[in-house]
Short mmCIF file of C-alpha atoms and ligand atoms in Angstrom, two decimals:
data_model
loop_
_atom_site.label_atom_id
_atom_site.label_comp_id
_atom_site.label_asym_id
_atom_site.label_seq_id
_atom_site.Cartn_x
_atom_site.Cartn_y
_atom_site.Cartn_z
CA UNK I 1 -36.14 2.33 14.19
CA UNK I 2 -33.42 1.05 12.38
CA UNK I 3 -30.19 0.40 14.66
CA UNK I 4 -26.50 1.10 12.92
CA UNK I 5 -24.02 -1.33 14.34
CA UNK I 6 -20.48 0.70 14.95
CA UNK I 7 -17.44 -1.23 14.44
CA UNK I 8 -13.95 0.14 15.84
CA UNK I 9 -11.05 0.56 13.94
CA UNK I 10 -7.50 1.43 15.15
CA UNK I 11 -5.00 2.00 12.08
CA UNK I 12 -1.32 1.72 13.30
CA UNK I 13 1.17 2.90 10.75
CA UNK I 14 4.58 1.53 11.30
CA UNK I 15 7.66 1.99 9.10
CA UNK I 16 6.04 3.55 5.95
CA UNK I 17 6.04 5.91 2.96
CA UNK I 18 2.08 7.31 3.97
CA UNK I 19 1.43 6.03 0.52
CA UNK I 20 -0.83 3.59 1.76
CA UNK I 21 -3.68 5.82 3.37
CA UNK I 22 -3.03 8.27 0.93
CA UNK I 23 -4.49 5.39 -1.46
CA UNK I 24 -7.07 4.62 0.44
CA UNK I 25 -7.95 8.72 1.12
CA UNK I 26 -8.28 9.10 -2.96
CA UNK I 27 -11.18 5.98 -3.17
CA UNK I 28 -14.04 7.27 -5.12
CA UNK I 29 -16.50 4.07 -5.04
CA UNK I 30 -16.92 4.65 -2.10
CA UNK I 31 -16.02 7.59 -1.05
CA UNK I 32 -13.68 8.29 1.61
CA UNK I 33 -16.41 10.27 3.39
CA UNK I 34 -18.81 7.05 2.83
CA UNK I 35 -15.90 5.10 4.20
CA UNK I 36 -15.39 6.73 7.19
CA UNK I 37 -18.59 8.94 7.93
CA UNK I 38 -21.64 6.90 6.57
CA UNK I 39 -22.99 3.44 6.75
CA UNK I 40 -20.22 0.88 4.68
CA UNK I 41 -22.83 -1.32 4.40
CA UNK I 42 -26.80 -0.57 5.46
CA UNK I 43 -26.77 -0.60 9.13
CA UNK I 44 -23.00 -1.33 9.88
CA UNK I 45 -20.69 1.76 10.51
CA UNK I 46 -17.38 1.82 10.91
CA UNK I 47 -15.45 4.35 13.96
CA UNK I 48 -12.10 4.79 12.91
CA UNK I 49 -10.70 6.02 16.45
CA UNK I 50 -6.94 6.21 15.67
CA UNK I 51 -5.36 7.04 12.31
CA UNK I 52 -2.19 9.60 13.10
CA UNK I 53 -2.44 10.72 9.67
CA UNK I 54 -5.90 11.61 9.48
CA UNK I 55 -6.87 12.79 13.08
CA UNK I 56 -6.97 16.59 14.44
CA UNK I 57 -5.55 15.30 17.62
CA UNK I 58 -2.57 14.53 19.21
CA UNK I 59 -0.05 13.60 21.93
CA UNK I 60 -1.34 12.16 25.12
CA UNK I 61 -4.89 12.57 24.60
CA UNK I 62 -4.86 10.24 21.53
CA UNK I 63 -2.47 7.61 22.85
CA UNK I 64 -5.44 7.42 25.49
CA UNK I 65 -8.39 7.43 22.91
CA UNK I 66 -6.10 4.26 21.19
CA UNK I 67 -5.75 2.48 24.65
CA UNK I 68 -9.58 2.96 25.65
CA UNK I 69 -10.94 1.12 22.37
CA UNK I 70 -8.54 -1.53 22.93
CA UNK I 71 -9.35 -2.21 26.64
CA UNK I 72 -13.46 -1.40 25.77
CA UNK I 73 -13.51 -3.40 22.69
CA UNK I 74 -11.21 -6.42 23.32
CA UNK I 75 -12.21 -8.86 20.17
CA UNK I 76 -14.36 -6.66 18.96
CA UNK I 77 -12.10 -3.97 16.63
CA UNK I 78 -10.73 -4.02 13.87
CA UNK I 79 -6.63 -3.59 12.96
CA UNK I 80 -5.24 -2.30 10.61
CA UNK I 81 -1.66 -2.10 10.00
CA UNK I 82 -0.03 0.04 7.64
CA UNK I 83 4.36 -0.13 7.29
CA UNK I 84 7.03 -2.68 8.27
CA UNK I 85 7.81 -3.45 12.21
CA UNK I 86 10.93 -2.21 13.30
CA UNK I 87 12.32 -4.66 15.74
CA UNK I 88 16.07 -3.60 16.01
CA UNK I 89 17.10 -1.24 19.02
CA UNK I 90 14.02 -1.73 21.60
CA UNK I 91 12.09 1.19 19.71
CA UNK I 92 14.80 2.90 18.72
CA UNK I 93 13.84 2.98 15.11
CA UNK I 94 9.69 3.03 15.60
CA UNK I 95 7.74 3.83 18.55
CA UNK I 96 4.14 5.29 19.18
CA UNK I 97 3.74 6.96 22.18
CA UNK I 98 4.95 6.31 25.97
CA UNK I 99 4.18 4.69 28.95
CA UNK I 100 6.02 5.24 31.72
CA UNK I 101 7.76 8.09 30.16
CA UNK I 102 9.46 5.56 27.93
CA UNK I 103 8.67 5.18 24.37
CA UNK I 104 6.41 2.40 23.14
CA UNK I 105 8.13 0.37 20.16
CA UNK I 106 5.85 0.19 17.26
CA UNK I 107 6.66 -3.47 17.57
CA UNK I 108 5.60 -3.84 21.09
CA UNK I 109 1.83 -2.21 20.25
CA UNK I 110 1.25 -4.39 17.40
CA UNK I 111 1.85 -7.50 19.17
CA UNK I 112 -0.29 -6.13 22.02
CA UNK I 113 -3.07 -4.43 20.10
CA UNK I 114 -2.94 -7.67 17.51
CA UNK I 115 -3.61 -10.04 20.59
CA UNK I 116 -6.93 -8.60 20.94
CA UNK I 117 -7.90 -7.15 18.02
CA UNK I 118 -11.40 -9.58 16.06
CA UNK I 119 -8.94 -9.24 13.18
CA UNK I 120 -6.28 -7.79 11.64
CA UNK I 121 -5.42 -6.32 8.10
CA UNK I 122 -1.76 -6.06 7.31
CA UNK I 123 -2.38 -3.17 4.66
CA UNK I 124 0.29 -2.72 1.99
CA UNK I 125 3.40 -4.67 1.31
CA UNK I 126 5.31 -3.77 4.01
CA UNK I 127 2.79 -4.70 6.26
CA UNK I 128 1.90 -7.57 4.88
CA UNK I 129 5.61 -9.09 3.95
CA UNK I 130 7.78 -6.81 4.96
CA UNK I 131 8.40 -4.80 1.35
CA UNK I 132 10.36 -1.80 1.07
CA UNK I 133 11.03 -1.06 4.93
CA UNK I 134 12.32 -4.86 4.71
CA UNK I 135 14.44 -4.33 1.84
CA UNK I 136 18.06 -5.13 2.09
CA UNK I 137 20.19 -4.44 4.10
CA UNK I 138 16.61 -4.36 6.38
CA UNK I 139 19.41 -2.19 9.21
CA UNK I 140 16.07 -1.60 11.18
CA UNK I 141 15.03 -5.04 10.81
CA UNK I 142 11.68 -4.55 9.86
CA UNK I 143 9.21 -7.78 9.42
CA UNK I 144 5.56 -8.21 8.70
CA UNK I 145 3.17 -8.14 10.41
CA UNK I 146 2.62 -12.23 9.88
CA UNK I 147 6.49 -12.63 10.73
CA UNK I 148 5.67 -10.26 14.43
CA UNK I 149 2.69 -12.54 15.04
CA UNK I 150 4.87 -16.01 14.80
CA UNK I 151 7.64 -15.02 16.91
CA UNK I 152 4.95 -14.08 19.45
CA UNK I 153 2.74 -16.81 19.32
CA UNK I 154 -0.34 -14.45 18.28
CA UNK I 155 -2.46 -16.69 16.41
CA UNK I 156 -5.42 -13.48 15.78
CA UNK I 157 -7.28 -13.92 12.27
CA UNK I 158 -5.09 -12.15 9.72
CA UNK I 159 -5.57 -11.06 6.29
CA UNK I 160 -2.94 -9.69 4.18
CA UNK I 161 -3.94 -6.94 1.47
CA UNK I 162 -0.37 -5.68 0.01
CA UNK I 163 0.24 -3.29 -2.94
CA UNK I 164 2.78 -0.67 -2.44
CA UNK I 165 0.06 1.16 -2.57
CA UNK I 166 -2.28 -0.72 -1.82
CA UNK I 167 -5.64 -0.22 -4.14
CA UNK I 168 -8.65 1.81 -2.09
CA UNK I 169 -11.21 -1.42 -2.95
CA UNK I 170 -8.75 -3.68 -2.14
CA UNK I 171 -9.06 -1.90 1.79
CA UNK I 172 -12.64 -1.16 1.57
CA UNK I 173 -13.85 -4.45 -0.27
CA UNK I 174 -11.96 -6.81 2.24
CA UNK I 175 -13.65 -4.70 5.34
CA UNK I 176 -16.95 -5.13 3.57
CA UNK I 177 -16.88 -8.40 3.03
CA UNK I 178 -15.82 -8.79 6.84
CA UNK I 179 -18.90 -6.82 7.88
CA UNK I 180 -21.18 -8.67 5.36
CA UNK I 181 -20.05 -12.58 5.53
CA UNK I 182 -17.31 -12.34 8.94
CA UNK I 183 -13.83 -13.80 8.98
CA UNK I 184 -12.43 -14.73 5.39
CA UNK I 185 -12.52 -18.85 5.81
CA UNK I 186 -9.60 -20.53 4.40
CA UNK I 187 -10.12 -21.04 0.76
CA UNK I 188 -10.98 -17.33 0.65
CA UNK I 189 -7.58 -16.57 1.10
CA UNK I 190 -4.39 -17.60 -1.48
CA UNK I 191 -1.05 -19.11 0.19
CA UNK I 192 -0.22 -15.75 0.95
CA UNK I 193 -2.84 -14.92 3.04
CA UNK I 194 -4.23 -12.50 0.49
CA UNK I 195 -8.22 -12.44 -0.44
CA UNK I 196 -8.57 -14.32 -4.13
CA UNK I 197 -11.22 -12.08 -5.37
CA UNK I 198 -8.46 -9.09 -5.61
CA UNK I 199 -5.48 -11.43 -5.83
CA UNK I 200 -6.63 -14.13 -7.73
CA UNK I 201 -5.50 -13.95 -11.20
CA UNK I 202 -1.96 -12.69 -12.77
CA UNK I 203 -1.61 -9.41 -14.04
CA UNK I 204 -0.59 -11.02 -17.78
CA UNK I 205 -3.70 -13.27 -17.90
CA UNK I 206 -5.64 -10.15 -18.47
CA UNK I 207 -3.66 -7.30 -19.31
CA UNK I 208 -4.22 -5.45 -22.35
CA UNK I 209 -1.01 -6.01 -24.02
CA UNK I 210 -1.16 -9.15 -23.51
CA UNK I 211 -1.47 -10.31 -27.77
CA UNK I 212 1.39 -8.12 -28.02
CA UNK I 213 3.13 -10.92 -25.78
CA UNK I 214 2.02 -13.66 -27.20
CA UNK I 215 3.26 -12.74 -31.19
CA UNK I 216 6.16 -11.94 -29.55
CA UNK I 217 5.86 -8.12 -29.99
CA UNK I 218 8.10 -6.68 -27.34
CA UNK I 219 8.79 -2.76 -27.09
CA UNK I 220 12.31 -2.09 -26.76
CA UNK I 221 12.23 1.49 -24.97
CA UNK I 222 10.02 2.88 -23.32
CA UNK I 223 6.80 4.79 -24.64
CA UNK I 224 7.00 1.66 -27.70
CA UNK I 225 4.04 -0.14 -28.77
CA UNK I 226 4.32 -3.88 -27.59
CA UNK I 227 4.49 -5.96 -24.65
CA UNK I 228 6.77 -4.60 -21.59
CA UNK I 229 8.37 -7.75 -20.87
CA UNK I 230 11.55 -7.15 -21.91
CA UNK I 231 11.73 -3.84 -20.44
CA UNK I 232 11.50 -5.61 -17.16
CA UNK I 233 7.51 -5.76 -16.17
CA UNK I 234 6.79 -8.33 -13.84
CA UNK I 235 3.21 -8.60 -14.69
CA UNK I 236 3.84 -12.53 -15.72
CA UNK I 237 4.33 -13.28 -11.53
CA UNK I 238 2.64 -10.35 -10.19
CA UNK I 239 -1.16 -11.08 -9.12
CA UNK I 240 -3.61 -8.94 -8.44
CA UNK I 241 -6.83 -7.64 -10.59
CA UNK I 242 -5.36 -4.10 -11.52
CA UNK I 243 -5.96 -4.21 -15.38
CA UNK I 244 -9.42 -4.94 -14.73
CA UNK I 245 -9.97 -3.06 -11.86
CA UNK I 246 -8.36 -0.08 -13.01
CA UNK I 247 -7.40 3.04 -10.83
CA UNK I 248 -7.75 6.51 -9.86
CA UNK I 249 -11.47 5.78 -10.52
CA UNK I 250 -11.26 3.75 -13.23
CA UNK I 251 -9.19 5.90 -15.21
CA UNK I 252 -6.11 3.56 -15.99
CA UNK I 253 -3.39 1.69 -14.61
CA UNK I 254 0.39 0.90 -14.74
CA UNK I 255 0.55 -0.88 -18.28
CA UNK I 256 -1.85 0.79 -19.55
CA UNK I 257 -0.44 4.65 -18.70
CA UNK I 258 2.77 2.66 -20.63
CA UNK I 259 4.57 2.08 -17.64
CA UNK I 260 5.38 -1.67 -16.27
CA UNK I 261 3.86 -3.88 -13.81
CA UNK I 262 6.93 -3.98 -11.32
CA UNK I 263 5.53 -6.47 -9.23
CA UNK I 264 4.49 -4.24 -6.02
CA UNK I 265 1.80 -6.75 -4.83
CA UNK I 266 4.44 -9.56 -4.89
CA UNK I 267 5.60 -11.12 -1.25
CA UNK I 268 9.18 -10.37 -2.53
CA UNK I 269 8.66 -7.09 -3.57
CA UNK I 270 11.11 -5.29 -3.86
CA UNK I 271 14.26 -7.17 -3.52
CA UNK I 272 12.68 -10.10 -5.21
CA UNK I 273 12.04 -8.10 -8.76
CA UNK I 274 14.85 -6.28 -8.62
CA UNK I 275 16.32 -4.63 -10.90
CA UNK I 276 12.96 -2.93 -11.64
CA UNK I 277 14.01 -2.22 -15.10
CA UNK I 278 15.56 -5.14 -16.24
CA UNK I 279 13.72 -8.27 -18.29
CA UNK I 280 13.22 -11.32 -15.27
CA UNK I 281 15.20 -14.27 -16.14
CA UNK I 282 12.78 -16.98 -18.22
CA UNK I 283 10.86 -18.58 -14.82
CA UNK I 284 9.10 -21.96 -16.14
CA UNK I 285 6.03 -20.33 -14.88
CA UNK I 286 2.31 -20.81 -16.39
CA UNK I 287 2.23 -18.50 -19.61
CA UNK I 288 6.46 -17.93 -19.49
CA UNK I 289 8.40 -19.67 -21.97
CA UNK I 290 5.85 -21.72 -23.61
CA UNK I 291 4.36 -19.70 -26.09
CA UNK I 292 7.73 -18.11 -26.69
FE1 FSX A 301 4.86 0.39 2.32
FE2 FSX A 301 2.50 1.78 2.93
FE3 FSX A 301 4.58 1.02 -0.01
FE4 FSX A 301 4.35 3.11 1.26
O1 FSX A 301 1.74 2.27 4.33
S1 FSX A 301 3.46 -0.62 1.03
S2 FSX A 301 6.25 1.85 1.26
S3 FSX A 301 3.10 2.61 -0.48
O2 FSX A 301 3.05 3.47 2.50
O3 FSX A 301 3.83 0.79 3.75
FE1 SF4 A 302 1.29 -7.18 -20.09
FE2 SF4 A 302 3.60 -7.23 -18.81
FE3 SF4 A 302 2.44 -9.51 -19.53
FE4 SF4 A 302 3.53 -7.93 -21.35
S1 SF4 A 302 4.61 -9.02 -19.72
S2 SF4 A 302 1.52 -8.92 -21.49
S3 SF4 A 302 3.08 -5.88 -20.55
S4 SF4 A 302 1.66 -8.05 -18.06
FE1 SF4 A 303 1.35 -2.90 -8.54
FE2 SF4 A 303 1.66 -4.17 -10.86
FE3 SF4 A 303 -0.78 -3.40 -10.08
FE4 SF4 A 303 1.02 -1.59 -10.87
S1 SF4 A 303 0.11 -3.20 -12.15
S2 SF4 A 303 -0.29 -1.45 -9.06
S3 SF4 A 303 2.95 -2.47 -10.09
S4 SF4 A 303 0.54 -4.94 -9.07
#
C-alpha cells in the first residue's frame, strides 16, 4: 500500500495585520482543505501543528504541541513566518508564550525554531523585509526575518515569498516545489531571495495597460481609461506575476479592478513607494524614460 509522507509545519506569526493567512485561507487551486487536509502532492502531506489563527486550541497545551515538533522533528519541519520581529524591549512588544513564567519574545522563538527548522519561508513583506511593521519610525524595531537570522549567525535555508498579502500560490507553489524538487538552489531564487517563477518579471512588462503606457496615455484621476503611472502605480519596479496570475481565483487584480500596483511585493515597501498616490520620480530603469 501506498505510504503518505507527513511533513511538519509550524507557522509563527509575528508583528502582523492577519492578512497574510487570511490570503492563503481564500486559495481556491488548491483548496485550503487540499492544503491542509489532503495529499499537496501524491503521497506527501503536510501537518500544520501550530497556526494561532487557525487552531481550536490554546494556551499551554499548544505552546507544548509547538515545542514537541520542534524537539521531534529537528531539520525535518517546515517554518513559516508570517509579520515583522519585534526586537525592542526584550518581548515587550511580541512574545508567544512563556517559559519560566516569563514571556517568550517572538524574536527569541524565531531564532530558536529557525535554527532547526529544514527551511524556512519568510511569508509576506514584513516577514520577508521587514514591510509595514518596519515602517518608519519602526518604534518596535521590527526586522525580517533575513535581518534576525544575520545578527544571529543562523545560516538555515531561507526563502522569501513577500506580498502584503502575499498571493495563496505564491505559499502553496513554493511548498510544492519544496516537496517535489527540495531546497530552491541558488539561481532559483532572485537577489532578494524570492523564487523567479512568481517574482520573475515586472508587473509593467505584462500588465494590461501597458499600450496605454507606451502612447503615452496616462489617466489623470482615478476610474480614467489609461495607464496609472501618473497616478502613482509602481508597477514599473514592482515584480511579481500578478497580472498574469490573477486573484481571488482568477477573477482580477489591482490594475485591472482600476486600482494601482503600489508596489507591496517590493523589499522597500512601504516607505520606499511612498507616497502611495503620487507619480515615482523618472528612475532610469528598463522600460522608464525611454519610450517616453
Ligand atoms: Fe505584513 Fe502579513 Fe502585510 Fe499583513 O502576515 S505582509 S501587514 S498583509 O499580514 O505581515
Ligand atoms: Fe500598468 Fe502601472 Fe505600468 Fe501603467 S505604469 S502600464 S498601469 S504597470
Ligand atoms: Fe501587490 Fe502590485 Fe501585485 Fe497589487 S499588483 S498585489 S500591489 S504586487
Amino acid at each position: 500500500m501506498a505510504t503518505t509522507i507527513e511533513y511538519p509545519v509550524i507557522w509563527l506569526q509575528a508583528a502582523t495585520c492577519t492578512g497574510c493567512p487570511v490570503s492563503v485561507l481564500n486559495s481556491v487551486s488548491p483548496t485550503i482543505k487540499n492544503l491542509l487536509i489532503d495529499e499537496i502532492l501524491p503521497g506527501k502531506h503536510i501537518s500544520l501543528r501550530f497556526h494561532t489563527t487557525v487552531m481550536a486550541g490554546c494556551g499551554e497545551q499548544i505552546i507544548n504541541v509547538m515545542e514537541n515538533t520542534w524537539k521531534q522533528h529537528k531539520d525535518g519541519y517546515l517554518l513559516v513566518v508570517e509579520g515583522g520581529i519585534p526586537t525592542r524591549g526584550n518581548g515587550k512588544y511580541c512574545s508567544l508564550g512563556e517559559r519560566n513564567g516569563a514571556p517568550v519574545p517572538i524574536a527569541a522563538r524565531v531564532a530558536e525554531l529557525g535554527a532547526d527548522a529544514l527551511a524556512v519561508i519568510a511569508l509576506g513583506t514584513c516577514a520577508a523585509y521587514g514591510g509595514v511593521a518596519a515602517a518608519a519610525p519602526n518604534f518596535s524595531k521590527a526586522v525580517s526575518v533575513a535581518e534576525l537570522f544575520r545578527s544571529t549567525g543562523i545560516n538555515t535555508p531561507l526563502i522569501n515569498v513577500p506580498g502584503c498579502p502575499p498571493h495563496p500560490d505564491w505559499f502553496s507553489g513554493t511548498v510544492a516545489n519544496i516537496l517535489l524538487k527540495g531546497l530552491p538552489e541558488a539561481g532559483d531564487l532572485d537577489e532578494f531571495g524570492r523564487p523567479k517563477i512568481f517574482y520573475g518579471r515586472l508587473i509593467h512588462e505584462n500588465c494590461q495597460r501597458r499600450a496605454y503606457y507606451d502612447e503615452k496615455k496616462f489617466a489623470k484621476n482615478p476610474g480614467d481609461e489609461g495607464c496609472l503611472y501618473e497616478l502613482g502605480c509602481k508597477g514599473p519596479v514592482t515584480h511579481a506575476d500578478c497580472p498574469t496570475r490573477l486573484w481571488n481565483g482568477g477573477t482580477n487584480w489591482c490594475v485591472g479592478s482600476g486600482g494601482m500596483c503600489i508596489g507591496c511585493c517590493s523589499p522597500g515597501f512601504p516607505d520606499m513607494v511612498s507616497p502611495i498616490y503620487q507619480q515615482a520620480p523618472d528612475l532610469s530603469l528598463p522600460n522608464i524614460g525611454a519610450s517616453r
